[in-house]
């Protein structure tokens, strides 16, 4: 009889120690097994063989005929459990699929591609320099402007990894972006490319995972965050494309960030890690500078076209420009008319990060900010108060503007459906399609990508799903309905995210395909984030944001821990949060605690949620706080990307 320590795949197990089981078979470390946990049968992974323990053990129920996981994946799991102070049950869910039992052959999904690879365009000078600078193991930040051809660089590096007998992992922030990227890679590498993400059917996902595990030659795995945990044994290249995107942070336990996990995995494989982005995060760029991580810059467009792009700012406070539509200005209507007349496309973008209700003056552009945190205040209709969701500052909602005495204060923004209605009224003959998170599966962007590229849609209307990664050759007019929306988010990242989102959507035009016009409508024509995005001036915003972050105690100068509690009444939630705040301050040094304050979405499923924000110069101090949390009721997110 043999005995093994096993990490079980179940959130029901919240321990930090492996469980011991017995088996008559000799198993390798990394073997996937099915075991009994309380009254359930769950999958798990063997982490090591041990001597017979002093206690009675349960038998391993099943060992499926799949290869063992690599040592690198086992070590990655251990590192993530420590780094994020997470129970091993939830960490194992990242590594081990929920269904491994083989059903049929994998070849059905992966027939060999007998077509000859697509002829790749030659590398530009910028791309050649980038490929040379990105060679070798370690982390590299690829700061490439939109349209500079970062994907071509990824393909070149993946080609070299394959030639060295090593696999590649290419991450995209969202499933909607996978189609375009995988198509580009499949044109070059054919059946070596395997797409793996949560949008696949259970059968497709099971077959893809098994195909990767059983591959005898290197492959290229493309997918969203979870593709990072593919059962590969020799990884030479990891690319995190659009590395600034918040979708790389998992929003439920374990709250890991794919960039951190990719960094760990690349070190375990001695692989090249590329963080590719046109708009780096403030913290990642600062970290790269402090740790001398190579920053490779690509400024020039990959095409040599002479096409021009005109960028126009429309002041939303000038209502004389909105005589035909409440939300679409006359300059934007004219530009759309010209595009449609030439058989080209238009795109209308709503910058609706989250659901914050904007509090600003539609005459002078004044915005309500917290006097202590300099963060946007949020309007709460139930109490008619404006509240800071960081420090809990509260005040009455303004009736008039404190700057110009204007009685018209804006508390809301337009939705995609109302914009579609406006566009249909203005352009009744146009083919219009809406893309946002409300789309059913059949209407999602990835399902219609090719028809959009082919020009079968005249005007696209949507949220940030349309802002990222899309290359639309027929697009000539871009309209940003209201650039201020994300500035209203009550969070320390609002300026940064506004710049990123606006830069990304502006990058849908000006890619060298044709002359184009981008029209940005805003209440705040002097906003540093908006001005920087329009002028492609990331460095100016970066320097300003660093000063603000250091002054008010936010990353990269402080580490953050968000603690949340849910109770049946707001009073009970606030009392529990206040009690914990007092306890933590009495027992832990070197920490600052903001709050308690109601969470951004205060009431959920009939319960009220309040939060504390713990700040520290040492990340270890926050891990100590986590270990001292009450055993039930509290949830935590260390290194949150926002405080909403």
Coordinates of C-alpha atoms in Angstrom, one line a residue:
X1 CA 0.0 0.0 0.0
X2 CA 1.3 3.5 -0.9
X3 CA 0.3 6.8 0.7
X4 CA 0.1 10.2 -1.0
X5 CA -0.5 13.8 0.0
X6 CA -3.2 15.2 -2.3
X7 CA -4.5 18.7 -2.9
X8 CA -8.3 18.4 -3.4
X9 CA -10.3 20.4 -5.9
X10 CA -13.0 21.8 -3.7
X11 CA -13.8 25.1 -2.0
X12 CA -15.4 23.1 0.8
X13 CA -11.9 22.3 1.9
X14 CA -10.5 25.6 3.3
X15 CA -7.3 24.1 4.9
X16 CA -3.7 24.9 4.0
X17 CA -2.4 21.3 4.4
X18 CA -2.6 18.5 1.9
X19 CA -4.8 15.5 2.7
X20 CA -3.4 12.0 2.9
X21 CA -5.0 9.0 0.9
X22 CA -3.9 5.5 0.2
X23 CA -3.6 3.5 -3.0
X24 CA -2.3 0.1 -4.1
X25 CA -0.9 1.7 -7.3
X26 CA 2.5 3.5 -7.4
X27 CA 1.7 7.0 -8.6
X28 CA 3.8 9.9 -9.9
X29 CA 3.8 13.3 -8.4
X30 CA 1.3 15.4 -10.4
X31 CA -1.0 12.5 -11.0
X32 CA -4.7 13.5 -11.2
X33 CA -6.9 11.4 -8.9
X34 CA -10.5 11.2 -7.6
X35 CA -10.9 10.9 -3.9
X36 CA -13.6 11.1 -1.3
X37 CA -14.0 14.3 0.6
X38 CA -16.7 14.1 3.3
X39 CA -19.7 12.7 1.3
X40 CA -18.5 13.9 -2.1
X41 CA -16.1 12.5 -4.7
X42 CA -13.7 15.2 -5.9
X43 CA -10.7 15.5 -8.2
X44 CA -7.3 16.3 -6.8
X45 CA -3.6 16.1 -7.6
X46 CA -0.8 14.1 -6.0
X47 CA 1.8 16.4 -4.6
X48 CA 4.1 13.8 -3.0
X49 CA 4.5 10.3 -1.8
X50 CA 4.7 9.9 2.0
X51 CA 5.2 7.2 4.7
X52 CA 2.2 5.5 6.3
X53 CA 0.6 8.0 8.6
X54 CA -0.5 7.3 12.2
X55 CA -4.1 7.8 11.3
X56 CA -6.6 5.9 9.1
X57 CA -6.7 7.0 5.5
X58 CA -9.3 6.7 2.7
X59 CA -8.5 5.0 -0.6
X60 CA -8.0 6.8 -3.9
X61 CA -11.2 6.2 -5.9
X62 CA -10.0 6.7 -9.5
X63 CA -6.9 7.5 -11.5
X64 CA -7.8 8.6 -15.0
X65 CA -5.5 7.8 -17.9
X66 CA -4.0 11.2 -18.4
X67 CA -0.4 12.2 -18.0
X68 CA 0.8 13.7 -14.6
X69 CA 0.9 17.5 -14.2
X70 CA 4.3 19.1 -14.5
X71 CA 6.5 19.9 -11.5
X72 CA 6.2 23.6 -12.6
X73 CA 2.4 23.5 -12.2
X74 CA 2.6 21.9 -8.7
X75 CA 5.2 24.5 -7.6
X76 CA 3.1 27.3 -9.1
X77 CA 0.1 26.1 -7.1
X78 CA 2.1 26.2 -3.9
X79 CA 3.4 29.7 -4.6
X80 CA 0.0 31.0 -5.4
X81 CA -1.5 29.6 -2.2
X82 CA 1.2 31.3 -0.2
X83 CA 1.3 34.6 -2.1
X84 CA -2.5 35.1 -1.9
X85 CA -3.1 33.4 1.4
X86 CA -5.6 31.1 -0.2
X87 CA -6.9 27.7 0.8
X88 CA -5.5 24.9 -1.3
X89 CA -9.0 23.8 -2.3
X90 CA -9.6 26.9 -4.3
X91 CA -6.1 27.0 -5.8
X92 CA -6.4 23.4 -7.0
X93 CA -9.5 24.5 -8.9
X94 CA -7.3 26.6 -11.1
X95 CA -5.0 23.7 -12.0
X96 CA -7.3 20.6 -12.2
X97 CA -10.3 20.6 -14.5
X98 CA -13.7 19.8 -13.1
X99 CA -14.2 16.9 -15.6
X100 CA -11.3 14.8 -16.7
X101 CA -13.0 11.4 -17.5
X102 CA -12.1 10.7 -21.2
X103 CA -15.1 10.4 -23.5
X104 CA -14.0 9.8 -27.1
X105 CA -10.9 10.7 -29.0
X106 CA -9.3 14.2 -29.0
X107 CA -8.5 14.0 -32.8
X108 CA -12.1 15.1 -33.6
X109 CA -11.3 18.7 -32.6
X110 CA -7.8 18.8 -33.8
X111 CA -7.5 17.5 -37.4
X112 CA -4.1 18.3 -38.9
X113 CA -4.0 21.5 -40.9
X114 CA -2.7 20.6 -44.4
X115 CA -2.8 24.1 -45.6
X116 CA 0.4 25.9 -46.1
X117 CA 1.1 28.6 -43.5
X118 CA 0.1 32.1 -44.3
X119 CA 2.8 34.3 -45.7
X120 CA 3.8 36.6 -42.8
X121 CA 4.6 40.3 -43.6
X122 CA 8.3 41.0 -43.0
X123 CA 9.2 42.5 -39.6
X124 CA 9.4 46.3 -39.5
X125 CA 12.5 47.9 -38.1
X126 CA 10.6 48.5 -34.8
X127 CA 9.5 44.9 -34.7
X128 CA 13.0 43.5 -35.5
X129 CA 14.5 45.6 -32.6
X130 CA 11.7 44.4 -30.3
X131 CA 12.2 40.7 -31.1
X132 CA 16.0 41.1 -30.5
X133 CA 15.4 42.9 -27.2
X134 CA 12.8 40.4 -26.0
X135 CA 15.0 37.3 -26.5
X136 CA 16.0 35.3 -23.5
X137 CA 14.3 34.3 -20.2
X138 CA 12.8 36.8 -17.8
X139 CA 10.1 39.5 -17.8
X140 CA 9.9 42.2 -20.5
X141 CA 7.4 45.0 -20.8
X142 CA 6.5 45.6 -24.4
X143 CA 5.0 49.2 -24.6
X144 CA 3.8 49.2 -28.2
X145 CA 1.4 51.9 -29.5
X146 CA -1.9 50.6 -30.9
X147 CA -1.2 49.5 -34.5
X148 CA 2.5 49.0 -34.1
X149 CA 2.2 45.2 -34.7
X150 CA 2.7 43.6 -31.3
X151 CA 0.9 40.4 -32.5
X152 CA 3.5 40.0 -35.3
X153 CA 6.2 40.1 -32.7
X154 CA 4.4 37.5 -30.6
X155 CA 4.2 35.2 -33.7
X156 CA 7.9 35.6 -34.3
X157 CA 8.8 34.7 -30.8
X158 CA 6.4 31.7 -30.8
X159 CA 8.1 30.5 -34.0
X160 CA 11.4 30.6 -32.2
X161 CA 10.1 28.8 -29.2
X162 CA 8.7 26.0 -31.3
X163 CA 12.0 25.7 -33.1
X164 CA 13.6 25.2 -29.7
X165 CA 11.1 22.5 -28.9
X166 CA 9.1 24.6 -26.4
X167 CA 5.4 25.5 -26.1
X168 CA 3.9 29.0 -25.8
X169 CA 1.0 30.4 -23.8
X170 CA -0.7 33.5 -25.3
X171 CA -3.2 35.2 -22.9
X172 CA -6.0 37.6 -23.9
X173 CA -8.0 39.5 -21.3
X174 CA -11.4 38.4 -22.5
X175 CA -12.9 35.6 -24.6
X176 CA -14.2 38.1 -27.2
X177 CA -10.6 38.9 -28.2
X178 CA -9.6 35.3 -28.5
X179 CA -11.2 34.8 -32.0
X180 CA -9.0 37.4 -33.8
X181 CA -5.8 36.4 -32.1
X182 CA -6.3 32.7 -32.5
X183 CA -7.1 33.2 -36.2
X184 CA -3.8 35.1 -36.7
X185 CA -1.9 32.3 -35.1
X186 CA -3.8 29.5 -36.8
X187 CA -3.0 31.0 -40.2
X188 CA 0.7 30.5 -39.3
X189 CA 0.8 27.5 -37.0
X190 CA -2.3 25.5 -38.0
X191 CA -3.2 22.6 -35.7
X192 CA -0.4 23.5 -33.2
X193 CA -2.7 26.2 -31.9
X194 CA -5.2 25.2 -29.2
X195 CA -7.8 27.5 -27.9
X196 CA -8.7 27.1 -24.2
X197 CA -11.1 29.3 -22.3
X198 CA -14.3 29.1 -20.2
X199 CA -16.5 29.9 -23.2
X200 CA -16.0 26.5 -24.7
X201 CA -18.6 23.7 -24.2
X202 CA -17.7 21.2 -21.5
X203 CA -16.8 18.6 -24.2
X204 CA -14.7 21.1 -26.1
X205 CA -12.8 22.2 -23.0
X206 CA -12.3 18.6 -21.9
X207 CA -10.9 17.6 -25.3
X208 CA -8.7 20.7 -25.5
X209 CA -7.2 20.1 -22.1
X210 CA -6.6 16.4 -22.8
X211 CA -5.0 17.2 -26.1
X212 CA -2.6 19.6 -24.4
X213 CA -1.7 17.1 -21.7
X214 CA -1.1 14.3 -24.2
X215 CA 0.8 16.4 -26.8
X216 CA 4.2 14.9 -27.7
X217 CA 5.4 18.0 -29.5
X218 CA 5.2 21.7 -28.5
X219 CA 1.9 23.6 -29.0
X220 CA 0.6 27.1 -28.7
X221 CA -2.2 27.6 -26.2
X222 CA -4.3 30.8 -26.6
X223 CA -7.0 31.8 -24.3
X224 CA -8.2 34.0 -21.4
X225 CA -6.8 33.9 -17.8
X226 CA -7.3 30.2 -17.2
X227 CA -5.2 29.1 -20.2
X228 CA -2.2 30.0 -18.0
X229 CA -2.8 26.7 -16.1
X230 CA -2.6 24.5 -19.2
X231 CA -0.9 21.1 -18.5
X232 CA 2.2 21.9 -20.5
X233 CA 5.6 20.5 -19.6
X234 CA 8.1 22.8 -21.3
X235 CA 7.0 26.4 -21.8
X236 CA 9.4 28.8 -23.6
X237 CA 7.2 31.8 -24.1
X238 CA 4.3 33.4 -22.1
X239 CA 2.6 36.5 -23.6
X240 CA 0.1 38.5 -21.6
X241 CA -1.5 40.6 -24.3
X242 CA -3.3 43.8 -23.2
X243 CA -1.6 43.3 -19.9
X244 CA -3.2 46.4 -18.4
X245 CA -6.7 44.9 -18.5
X246 CA -8.5 44.4 -15.1
X247 CA -10.0 41.2 -16.5
X248 CA -6.7 39.5 -15.6
X249 CA -7.6 39.8 -12.0
X250 CA -10.0 37.0 -10.8
X251 CA -13.0 38.5 -9.0
X252 CA -13.7 35.6 -6.7
X253 CA -11.4 33.5 -4.5
X254 CA -8.6 33.0 -5.0
X255 CA -8.3 36.6 -6.1
X256 CA -5.1 36.0 -8.1
X257 CA -3.8 38.3 -10.9
X258 CA -2.7 36.5 -14.1
X259 CA 0.3 38.8 -14.5
X260 CA 1.7 37.7 -11.1
X261 CA 0.9 34.1 -11.8
X262 CA 2.5 34.3 -15.3
X263 CA 5.6 35.8 -13.7
X264 CA 5.9 32.9 -11.3
X265 CA 5.3 30.3 -14.1
X266 CA 7.9 31.9 -16.4
X267 CA 10.5 31.7 -13.6
X268 CA 9.7 28.1 -13.0
X269 CA 10.1 27.3 -16.8
X270 CA 12.9 29.8 -17.3
X271 CA 10.7 31.2 -20.1
X272 CA 10.4 34.6 -21.7
X273 CA 7.5 36.6 -20.3
X274 CA 6.1 39.4 -22.4
X275 CA 3.7 42.0 -20.9
X276 CA 2.3 43.6 -24.0
X277 CA 0.3 46.8 -23.8
X278 CA -0.3 50.2 -25.4
X279 CA -1.3 51.6 -22.1
X280 CA 0.7 50.1 -19.1
X281 CA -0.7 50.3 -15.6
X282 CA 0.9 52.8 -13.4
X283 CA 2.0 50.2 -10.9
X284 CA 3.5 47.8 -13.5
X285 CA 5.5 50.5 -15.2
X286 CA 6.8 51.8 -11.9
X287 CA 7.7 48.2 -10.9
X288 CA 9.6 47.7 -14.2
X289 CA 11.5 50.9 -13.7
X290 CA 12.4 50.1 -10.1
X291 CA 13.5 46.4 -10.8
X292 CA 15.3 47.3 -14.1
X293 CA 12.9 45.1 -16.1
X294 CA 13.5 45.8 -19.8
X295 CA 10.9 48.2 -21.2
X296 CA 10.8 47.7 -25.0
X297 CA 9.0 50.6 -26.8
X298 CA 7.3 50.4 -30.3
X299 CA 6.1 53.8 -31.4
X300 CA 5.6 53.4 -35.2
X301 CA 2.7 51.9 -37.0
X302 CA 3.3 48.6 -38.7
X303 CA 1.8 49.9 -42.0
X304 CA 3.4 52.5 -44.2
X305 CA 0.1 54.0 -45.3
X306 CA -0.3 57.7 -45.6
X307 CA -3.8 57.7 -44.2
X308 CA -4.5 60.4 -41.7
X309 CA -6.6 60.6 -38.5
X310 CA -8.3 63.7 -37.2
X311 CA -9.2 63.9 -33.5
X312 CA -11.9 66.3 -32.5
X313 CA -13.0 67.2 -28.9
X314 CA -16.7 68.2 -28.5
X315 CA -17.7 70.1 -25.3
X316 CA -20.8 68.5 -23.9
X317 CA -21.6 71.7 -22.0
X318 CA -22.2 73.4 -25.4
X319 CA -25.8 72.3 -26.0
X320 CA -26.0 74.2 -29.3
X321 CA -24.1 71.2 -30.8
X322 CA -26.8 68.8 -29.8
X323 CA -29.8 70.2 -31.7
X324 CA -30.7 66.9 -33.5
X325 CA -29.9 64.5 -30.7
X326 CA -29.5 64.6 -26.9
X327 CA -26.4 62.4 -26.9
X328 CA -24.9 62.6 -30.4
X329 CA -23.4 66.0 -31.4
X330 CA -23.7 67.5 -34.9
X331 CA -20.0 67.0 -35.7
X332 CA -20.4 63.3 -35.0
X333 CA -23.6 63.0 -37.0
X334 CA -21.9 64.7 -40.0
X335 CA -18.8 62.4 -39.7
X336 CA -21.1 59.3 -39.6
X337 CA -23.0 60.6 -42.7
X338 CA -19.8 60.9 -44.6
X339 CA -18.6 57.4 -43.7
X340 CA -21.9 55.8 -44.6
X341 CA -21.9 57.7 -47.9
X342 CA -18.5 56.1 -48.8
X343 CA -19.6 52.6 -47.7
X344 CA -17.4 52.8 -44.5
X345 CA -18.1 52.0 -40.9
X346 CA -18.8 54.0 -37.8
X347 CA -18.3 53.0 -34.1
X348 CA -20.0 54.7 -31.2
X349 CA -18.4 53.9 -27.8
X350 CA -19.9 54.4 -24.4
X351 CA -17.2 54.7 -21.7
X352 CA -19.3 52.9 -19.0
X353 CA -16.9 51.4 -16.6
X354 CA -19.1 50.0 -13.9
X355 CA -22.4 51.7 -13.0
X356 CA -21.3 54.8 -11.2
X357 CA -23.9 57.6 -11.3
X358 CA -22.0 60.7 -12.4
X359 CA -22.2 63.8 -10.3
X360 CA -21.2 66.8 -12.4
X361 CA -22.3 70.1 -13.6
X362 CA -23.4 70.0 -17.3
X363 CA -22.6 73.7 -17.6
X364 CA -19.0 74.1 -16.3
X365 CA -17.9 70.5 -15.8
X366 CA -17.4 70.6 -12.0
X367 CA -17.3 67.1 -10.5
X368 CA -18.0 66.1 -6.9
X369 CA -14.8 64.8 -5.3
X370 CA -14.0 63.5 -1.7
X371 CA -12.1 66.3 0.2
X372 CA -10.0 63.6 1.9
X373 CA -9.2 61.1 -0.9
X374 CA -9.7 63.2 -4.0
X375 CA -11.8 60.4 -5.4
X376 CA -15.2 60.8 -7.1
X377 CA -18.2 60.7 -4.8
X378 CA -21.0 58.4 -5.5
X379 CA -24.7 59.3 -5.4
X380 CA -27.0 57.1 -3.3
X381 CA -30.6 57.7 -4.2
X382 CA -32.1 56.0 -1.1
X383 CA -30.6 58.6 1.2
X384 CA -30.0 61.4 -1.4
X385 CA -26.4 61.5 -0.1
X386 CA -23.0 61.5 -1.8
X387 CA -20.6 59.1 -0.3
X388 CA -16.9 58.3 -0.6
X389 CA -16.4 54.5 -0.9
X390 CA -12.8 54.7 0.4
X391 CA -12.9 56.7 3.6
X392 CA -16.8 56.9 4.2
X393 CA -17.0 60.7 3.9
X394 CA -20.7 61.6 3.5
X395 CA -22.6 64.7 2.5
X396 CA -25.9 65.9 1.0
X397 CA -26.3 65.6 -2.7
X398 CA -25.7 69.1 -4.3
X399 CA -28.8 70.9 -5.7
X400 CA -26.7 73.5 -7.5
X401 CA -23.2 73.7 -8.8
X402 CA -20.8 75.1 -6.1
X403 CA -18.7 76.7 -8.8
X404 CA -21.2 78.3 -11.2
X405 CA -24.5 78.0 -9.3
X406 CA -26.0 76.1 -12.2
X407 CA -29.1 74.2 -11.0
X408 CA -28.7 71.3 -13.5
X409 CA -26.5 68.6 -12.0
X410 CA -26.0 65.4 -14.0
X411 CA -26.6 62.2 -12.1
X412 CA -26.7 59.6 -14.8
X413 CA -25.4 58.7 -18.3
X414 CA -26.9 57.1 -21.4
X415 CA -27.1 53.4 -22.0
X416 CA -26.3 51.5 -25.2
X417 CA -29.9 50.8 -26.0
X418 CA -30.9 54.4 -25.9
X419 CA -28.0 55.3 -28.2
X420 CA -29.0 52.6 -30.6
X421 CA -32.5 54.1 -30.7
X422 CA -31.0 57.5 -31.4
X423 CA -28.8 56.1 -34.2
X424 CA -31.8 54.3 -35.8
X425 CA -33.8 57.5 -35.8
X426 CA -30.9 59.5 -37.4
X427 CA -29.9 56.8 -39.8
X428 CA -32.9 54.6 -40.6
X429 CA -31.2 52.8 -43.5
X430 CA -28.0 51.9 -41.6
X431 CA -27.3 48.4 -40.4
X432 CA -26.7 48.8 -36.7
X433 CA -25.5 46.3 -34.2
X434 CA -25.0 46.6 -30.4
X435 CA -22.3 44.9 -28.4
X436 CA -22.1 44.9 -24.6
X437 CA -22.3 42.5 -21.7
X438 CA -26.1 42.2 -22.1
X439 CA -25.6 40.3 -25.5
X440 CA -26.9 36.8 -25.7
X441 CA -24.3 34.2 -26.7
X442 CA -25.4 34.2 -30.4
X443 CA -25.1 38.0 -30.5
X444 CA -21.7 38.3 -28.9
X445 CA -18.8 40.0 -30.6
X446 CA -16.8 36.8 -31.2
X447 CA -19.7 35.3 -33.1
X448 CA -19.9 38.2 -35.5
X449 CA -16.3 39.2 -35.8
X450 CA -15.8 38.2 -39.5
X451 CA -19.0 39.8 -40.7
X452 CA -18.0 43.1 -38.9
X453 CA -14.5 43.0 -40.6
X454 CA -16.2 42.3 -44.0
X455 CA -18.4 45.5 -43.5
X456 CA -21.7 43.8 -43.0
X457 CA -22.4 46.2 -40.1
X458 CA -22.6 50.0 -40.8
X459 CA -22.6 51.3 -37.3
X460 CA -21.4 49.5 -34.2
X461 CA -22.6 50.7 -30.8
X462 CA -21.1 49.3 -27.6
X463 CA -19.1 49.5 -24.4
X464 CA -15.5 48.5 -23.8
X465 CA -15.9 45.2 -25.6
X466 CA -15.4 47.3 -28.8
X467 CA -12.4 49.2 -27.4
X468 CA -9.8 46.4 -27.3
X469 CA -7.7 44.7 -29.9
X470 CA -10.1 44.9 -32.9
X471 CA -8.7 45.7 -36.3
X472 CA -11.5 46.9 -38.5
X473 CA -10.2 47.9 -41.9
X474 CA -13.5 49.7 -43.0
X475 CA -13.9 51.8 -39.8
X476 CA -13.5 55.5 -40.5
X477 CA -15.6 57.3 -37.9
X478 CA -15.2 56.8 -34.1
X479 CA -17.4 58.6 -31.6
X480 CA -16.9 58.5 -27.9
X481 CA -20.4 59.5 -26.5
X482 CA -19.2 60.7 -23.1
X483 CA -15.5 60.3 -22.1
X484 CA -16.1 61.4 -18.5
X485 CA -18.0 58.3 -17.3
X486 CA -15.1 56.3 -15.9
X487 CA -13.8 59.5 -14.2
X488 CA -16.8 59.2 -12.0
X489 CA -15.8 55.9 -10.6
X490 CA -15.0 56.2 -6.8
X491 CA -11.6 54.6 -7.1
X492 CA -7.9 55.4 -7.2
X493 CA -7.6 54.0 -10.7
X494 CA -10.3 56.2 -12.3
X495 CA -7.8 58.5 -14.1
X496 CA -5.6 55.6 -15.2
X497 CA -8.6 53.5 -16.5
X498 CA -10.0 56.5 -18.3
X499 CA -6.8 57.0 -20.1
X500 CA -6.5 53.3 -21.0
X501 CA -10.1 52.9 -22.2
X502 CA -10.0 56.1 -24.2
X503 CA -6.6 55.3 -25.7
X504 CA -7.8 51.8 -26.6
X505 CA -10.9 52.9 -28.4
X506 CA -9.0 55.7 -30.2
X507 CA -6.7 53.0 -31.4
X508 CA -9.6 51.4 -33.4
X509 CA -9.0 54.1 -36.0
X510 CA -5.7 55.5 -37.2
X511 CA -4.3 52.1 -38.0
X512 CA -3.3 53.0 -41.6
X513 CA -6.3 51.5 -43.4
X514 CA -8.0 54.8 -44.4
X515 CA -8.5 58.4 -43.5
X516 CA -10.5 58.6 -40.3
X517 CA -12.1 60.9 -37.7
X518 CA -12.3 60.4 -34.0
X519 CA -14.7 62.6 -32.0
X520 CA -14.5 62.7 -28.2
X521 CA -17.5 64.2 -26.4
X522 CA -16.7 65.3 -22.8
X523 CA -17.9 67.6 -20.1
X524 CA -14.4 68.1 -18.9
X525 CA -12.2 69.3 -21.8
X526 CA -9.4 70.0 -19.3
X527 CA -9.2 66.6 -17.7
X528 CA -5.6 65.4 -17.6
X529 CA -6.5 61.8 -18.4
X530 CA -8.6 62.8 -21.4
X531 CA -6.0 65.3 -22.8
X532 CA -3.3 62.7 -22.3
X533 CA -5.3 60.1 -24.2
X534 CA -6.1 62.3 -27.1
X535 CA -2.4 63.4 -27.4
X536 CA -1.0 59.9 -26.8
X537 CA 0.9 61.3 -23.9
X538 CA 1.1 58.5 -21.4
X539 CA 4.3 59.7 -19.7
X540 CA 2.7 63.0 -18.5
X541 CA -0.2 61.1 -17.0
X542 CA 2.1 58.5 -15.4
X543 CA 4.2 61.2 -13.7
X544 CA 1.1 63.0 -12.4
X545 CA -0.5 59.9 -11.2
X546 CA 2.6 58.8 -9.3
X547 CA 2.5 62.0 -7.4
X548 CA -1.1 61.6 -6.5
X549 CA -0.7 57.9 -5.5
X550 CA 2.2 58.7 -3.2
X551 CA 0.4 61.6 -1.6
X552 CA -2.8 59.7 -0.8
X553 CA -1.3 56.3 -0.1
X554 CA -2.1 54.0 -3.0
X555 CA -0.1 51.5 -5.1
X556 CA 2.7 51.3 -6.1
X557 CA 3.7 53.1 -2.9
X558 CA 1.4 51.1 -0.6
X559 CA 0.1 47.5 -0.7
X560 CA -3.7 47.2 -0.3
X561 CA -6.0 44.7 1.3
X562 CA -9.8 44.9 0.9
X563 CA -11.9 43.3 3.7
X564 CA -15.7 42.9 3.2
X565 CA -18.5 41.8 5.5
X566 CA -22.1 41.1 4.7
X567 CA -25.0 41.4 7.2
X568 CA -28.8 41.5 7.0
X569 CA -28.8 45.3 7.9
X570 CA -26.5 48.1 7.1
X571 CA -26.2 49.0 10.8
X572 CA -25.0 45.4 11.6
X573 CA -22.5 45.4 8.8
X574 CA -21.1 48.8 9.8
X575 CA -20.8 47.7 13.5
X576 CA -19.0 44.5 12.5
X577 CA -16.6 46.4 10.3
X578 CA -15.9 49.0 13.1
X579 CA -15.3 46.2 15.6
X580 CA -12.7 44.5 13.4
X581 CA -11.0 47.9 12.6
X582 CA -10.5 48.5 16.3
X583 CA -9.1 45.0 16.8
X584 CA -6.7 45.1 13.9
X585 CA -5.3 48.5 14.9
X586 CA -4.7 47.2 18.4
X587 CA -2.9 44.1 17.4
X588 CA -1.1 45.1 14.2
X589 CA 1.5 47.7 13.6
X590 CA 2.5 49.4 10.4
X591 CA -0.9 49.4 8.9
X592 CA -3.4 52.2 8.0
X593 CA -7.2 51.4 7.9
X594 CA -9.6 53.4 5.8
X595 CA -13.3 53.0 6.6
X596 CA -15.6 51.3 7.4
X597 CA -17.6 52.4 4.3
X598 CA -20.4 50.8 2.3
X599 CA -19.2 48.8 -0.7
X600 CA -19.8 50.3 -4.1
X601 CA -22.7 47.8 -4.6
X602 CA -23.9 48.1 -1.0
X603 CA -26.9 45.8 -1.1
X604 CA -26.6 42.4 -2.8
X605 CA -29.0 39.5 -2.5
X606 CA -30.8 41.0 0.4
X607 CA -27.7 41.7 2.4
X608 CA -25.6 44.8 3.1
X609 CA -21.9 44.8 2.4
X610 CA -19.4 47.1 4.1
X611 CA -15.6 47.2 3.7
X612 CA -12.4 48.2 5.2
X613 CA -9.3 49.1 3.2
X614 CA -6.0 48.2 4.9
X615 CA -2.8 49.9 3.7
X616 CA 0.8 48.9 4.4
X617 CA 4.3 49.6 3.1
X618 CA 5.1 45.9 3.7
X619 CA 2.9 43.3 1.9
X620 CA 3.8 40.8 4.7
X621 CA 1.9 43.0 7.2
X622 CA -1.3 42.4 5.1
X623 CA -0.8 38.7 5.1
X624 CA -0.5 38.8 8.9
X625 CA -3.9 40.6 9.0
X626 CA -5.4 37.9 6.8
X627 CA -4.2 35.2 9.1
X628 CA -5.9 36.9 12.1
X629 CA -9.3 37.5 10.5
X630 CA -12.4 35.9 12.1
X631 CA -13.0 32.4 10.9
X632 CA -16.3 33.2 9.2
X633 CA -18.1 36.1 7.7
X634 CA -15.2 38.1 6.3
X635 CA -13.8 37.9 2.8
X636 CA -10.5 39.4 1.6
X637 CA -8.8 40.5 -1.6
X638 CA -5.1 41.2 -1.3
X639 CA -3.7 43.4 -4.1
X640 CA -7.1 44.5 -5.4
X641 CA -7.0 46.3 -8.7
X642 CA -9.7 48.7 -7.5
X643 CA -11.6 49.4 -4.3
X644 CA -15.1 49.1 -5.7

